[in-house]
CSV table of C-alpha atoms in Angstrom, one decimal:
chain,number,residue,atom,x,y,z
J,1,TYR,CA,11.4,-45.0,-17.9
J,2,LYS,CA,11.6,-48.2,-19.9
J,3,HIS,CA,13.2,-49.8,-16.8
J,4,GLN,CA,16.1,-47.3,-17.0
J,5,ILE,CA,16.7,-43.8,-15.8
J,6,ALA,CA,15.1,-40.7,-17.1
J,7,ALA,CA,16.2,-37.1,-16.2
J,8,LEU,CA,13.8,-34.3,-16.5
J,9,GLY,CA,14.8,-30.7,-15.7
J,10,GLY,CA,14.3,-27.2,-16.8
J,11,LYS,CA,13.0,-27.4,-20.4
J,12,THR,CA,14.5,-30.7,-21.5
J,13,TRP,CA,14.5,-34.4,-20.7
J,14,GLN,CA,16.6,-37.4,-21.7
J,15,TRP,CA,16.8,-41.1,-20.8
J,16,HIS,CA,19.6,-43.6,-20.4
J,17,ASP,CA,19.2,-46.9,-22.3
J,18,GLY,CA,21.5,-48.8,-20.1
J,19,ALA,CA,24.6,-48.0,-22.2
J,20,ALA,CA,24.5,-44.3,-22.8
J,21,TRP,CA,22.4,-41.1,-22.4
J,22,GLY,CA,20.2,-40.2,-25.3
J,23,ALA,CA,20.0,-36.7,-26.8
J,24,ALA,CA,18.3,-34.1,-24.7
J,25,GLN,CA,14.7,-33.5,-25.9
J,26,LYS,CA,12.4,-30.6,-25.3
J,27,LEU,CA,9.7,-30.8,-22.7
J,28,PRO,CA,6.4,-29.6,-24.1
J,29,LEU,CA,5.3,-27.5,-21.1
J,30,GLY,CA,6.1,-23.8,-21.1
J,31,VAL,CA,3.7,-23.1,-18.3
J,32,PRO,CA,5.1,-21.1,-15.4
J,33,GLY,CA,5.2,-22.8,-12.0
J,34,ARG,CA,6.8,-25.7,-10.2
J,35,GLY,CA,6.8,-28.9,-12.2
J,36,SER,CA,6.2,-32.4,-11.0
J,37,ALA,CA,6.8,-35.7,-12.8
J,38,THR,CA,6.1,-39.4,-12.4
J,39,VAL,CA,6.3,-42.6,-14.5
J,40,VAL,CA,3.7,-45.4,-15.0
J,41,GLY,CA,4.9,-48.2,-17.2
J,42,ASP,CA,6.4,-46.7,-20.3
J,43,ARG,CA,4.6,-43.4,-19.9
J,44,ILE,CA,6.0,-40.2,-18.4
J,45,PHE,CA,3.8,-37.5,-16.9
J,46,VAL,CA,4.8,-33.9,-16.2
J,47,ALA,CA,2.4,-31.5,-14.5
J,48,HIS,CA,2.4,-27.7,-13.8
J,49,GLY,CA,0.1,-25.6,-11.7
J,50,GLY,CA,0.6,-22.1,-10.5
J,51,PRO,CA,3.9,-20.7,-9.2
J,52,TYR,CA,4.7,-21.3,-5.6
J,53,SER,CA,5.3,-18.4,-3.2
J,54,ASP,CA,6.1,-18.6,0.5
J,55,THR,CA,6.0,-14.8,0.8
J,56,GLY,CA,2.4,-14.4,1.9
J,57,LYS,CA,1.2,-13.5,-1.6
J,58,GLY,CA,-1.5,-16.2,-1.4
J,59,CYS,CA,-2.5,-18.6,-4.2
J,60,GLN,CA,-0.9,-17.6,-7.5
J,61,SER,CA,-3.4,-18.9,-10.0
J,62,ALA,CA,-2.5,-20.6,-13.3
J,63,ALA,CA,-3.9,-23.3,-15.5
J,64,LEU,CA,-3.5,-27.0,-14.6
J,65,THR,CA,-1.6,-28.6,-17.4
J,66,VAL,CA,-0.3,-32.2,-17.8
J,67,ALA,CA,1.9,-33.5,-20.5
J,68,GLU,CA,2.0,-37.2,-21.2
J,69,PHE,CA,4.7,-39.0,-23.1
J,70,ASP,CA,3.5,-42.3,-24.5
J,71,GLY,CA,6.8,-43.5,-25.9
J,72,ALA,CA,6.4,-41.8,-29.2
J,73,GLU,CA,5.1,-38.3,-28.7
J,74,TRP,CA,4.0,-35.8,-26.0
J,75,LYS,CA,0.3,-35.0,-25.6
J,76,GLN,CA,-0.6,-32.0,-23.6
J,77,HIS,CA,-3.9,-31.8,-21.5
J,78,VAL,CA,-5.2,-28.6,-19.9
J,79,LEU,CA,-7.4,-30.0,-17.1
J,80,GLU,CA,-8.4,-26.6,-15.7
J,81,GLU,CA,-8.1,-23.2,-17.4
J,82,LYS,CA,-7.4,-21.1,-14.3
J,83,GLY,CA,-7.5,-21.0,-10.6
J,84,VAL,CA,-4.8,-23.6,-9.7
J,85,GLY,CA,-1.9,-23.2,-7.3
J,86,ASP,CA,0.6,-25.8,-6.3
J,87,ALA,CA,0.3,-29.2,-8.1
J,88,ILE,CA,2.1,-32.5,-7.7
J,89,LEU,CA,1.9,-36.0,-9.3
J,90,SER,CA,2.1,-39.5,-7.7
J,91,ALA,CA,1.9,-42.9,-9.4
J,92,SER,CA,0.0,-45.7,-7.7
J,93,GLY,CA,-0.2,-49.1,-9.4
J,94,ALA,CA,-1.2,-48.4,-13.1
J,95,ALA,CA,-2.8,-45.0,-12.2
J,96,VAL,CA,-1.5,-41.5,-11.8
J,97,PHE,CA,-2.9,-39.1,-9.1
J,98,LEU,CA,-2.7,-35.4,-9.7
J,99,PHE,CA,-3.1,-33.4,-6.5
J,100,TYR,CA,-3.5,-29.6,-6.7
J,101,VAL,CA,-4.6,-26.5,-4.8
J,102,LYS,CA,-7.7,-24.8,-6.1
J,103,CYS,CA,-7.3,-21.1,-5.4
J,104,PRO,CA,-10.2,-19.4,-3.6
J,105,GLU,CA,-12.5,-17.1,-5.6
J,106,GLY,CA,-13.8,-14.4,-3.3
J,107,GLU,CA,-13.6,-16.5,-0.2
J,108,LYS,CA,-10.8,-17.7,2.0
J,109,THR,CA,-11.2,-21.4,1.7
J,110,ASN,CA,-8.4,-23.2,-0.2
J,111,GLU,CA,-9.3,-26.7,-1.5
J,112,ILE,CA,-7.1,-29.6,-2.3
J,113,ARG,CA,-8.4,-31.6,-5.3
J,114,VAL,CA,-7.3,-34.7,-7.0
J,115,ARG,CA,-7.7,-36.1,-10.6
J,116,ARG,CA,-6.9,-39.7,-11.3
J,117,TRP,CA,-5.5,-41.0,-14.7
J,118,ALA,CA,-6.3,-44.6,-15.4
J,119,LYS,CA,-6.7,-46.6,-18.6
J,120,GLY,CA,-5.7,-43.6,-20.8
J,121,ALA,CA,-8.1,-40.9,-19.4
J,122,TRP,CA,-8.2,-38.3,-16.7
J,123,GLY,CA,-11.1,-38.5,-14.2
J,124,ALA,CA,-13.1,-35.6,-12.9
J,125,ALA,CA,-11.8,-33.5,-10.0
J,126,GLU,CA,-12.7,-34.6,-6.5
J,127,ARG,CA,-12.2,-32.7,-3.3
J,128,VAL,CA,-9.6,-34.1,-0.8
J,129,ALA,CA,-9.7,-31.4,1.8
J,130,SER,CA,-10.6,-27.7,2.5
J,131,GLU,CA,-8.5,-25.4,4.7
J,132,GLU,CA,-9.5,-22.0,6.1
J,133,LEU,CA,-5.8,-21.1,6.2
J,134,ARG,CA,-3.7,-20.7,3.0
J,135,ILE,CA,-2.2,-24.0,1.9
J,136,ASN,CA,1.5,-23.6,1.7
J,137,ARG,CA,2.9,-26.7,-0.1
J,138,LEU,CA,1.9,-30.1,-1.3
J,139,ALA,CA,4.2,-33.2,-1.0
J,140,ALA,CA,3.8,-36.7,-2.4
J,141,PRO,CA,6.1,-39.6,-3.3
J,142,ILE,CA,6.9,-39.9,-7.0
J,143,VAL,CA,5.6,-43.5,-6.6
J,144,SER,CA,3.0,-44.4,-3.9
J,145,ALA,CA,1.9,-47.8,-2.8
J,146,PRO,CA,0.0,-49.8,-5.5
J,147,ASP,CA,-3.3,-49.5,-3.6
J,148,TYR,CA,-3.3,-45.8,-2.6
J,149,ALA,CA,-1.7,-42.5,-3.2
J,150,ALA,CA,-0.2,-40.5,-0.3
J,151,LEU,CA,-0.4,-36.7,0.1
J,152,TRP,CA,0.9,-34.3,2.7
J,153,TRP,CA,0.3,-30.5,2.9
J,154,ASP,CA,0.9,-27.7,5.4
J,155,SER,CA,-1.1,-24.5,6.0
J,156,LEU,CA,0.2,-21.1,6.8
J,157,SER,CA,-1.1,-19.8,10.1
J,158,GLU,CA,-1.2,-16.4,11.7
J,159,LYS,CA,2.1,-14.9,12.6
J,160,GLY,CA,3.7,-16.6,15.6
J,161,GLN,CA,1.4,-19.7,15.4
J,162,PRO,CA,2.6,-23.1,14.4
J,163,ARG,CA,1.9,-24.5,10.9
J,164,THR,CA,-0.5,-27.4,10.5
J,165,LEU,CA,0.7,-30.5,8.7
J,166,ARG,CA,-1.9,-32.9,7.4
J,167,PHE,CA,-1.9,-36.2,5.5
J,168,ALA,CA,-4.4,-38.0,3.2
J,169,ARG,CA,-4.4,-41.5,1.9
J,170,ILE,CA,-6.5,-41.8,-1.4
J,171,PRO,CA,-7.5,-45.3,-2.3
J,172,ASN,CA,-6.6,-46.6,-5.8
J,173,PRO,CA,-9.5,-48.9,-6.7
């Protein structure tokens, strides 16, 4: 952040200005779930989806929430009110990609969707993939290549069967 180091963890964040750490400041998200963060220019993005569980409970639905720090204040955006599982951010060039699992409603198909932030606005959700098996985890670099965002995910299979690992490369126009 600002060409220095920022540390985000728990409910606080702070940044180092090259000489010393600043005071710890409160993060705006109180949403349950695993958080993800990335930086584009002088903006920090933090996202939360639903809580992760590897205990076979299935998709644990929550809202999809993103907080954006523009250098002066945090702005919170609720992009989906419910039905979201695991979520992760990745920066690509001057854009931010938000990948997330859309929990199934009455059917077994789990979808991976993406929203792209560019020029100050979040785009509409687009489907990246659908899986018959429950999606276990999403993984993405904090910063992807400037012309695409990378995403990996694995699916839980029947007992005794190997897991499936997949990859997607989403162009950044």
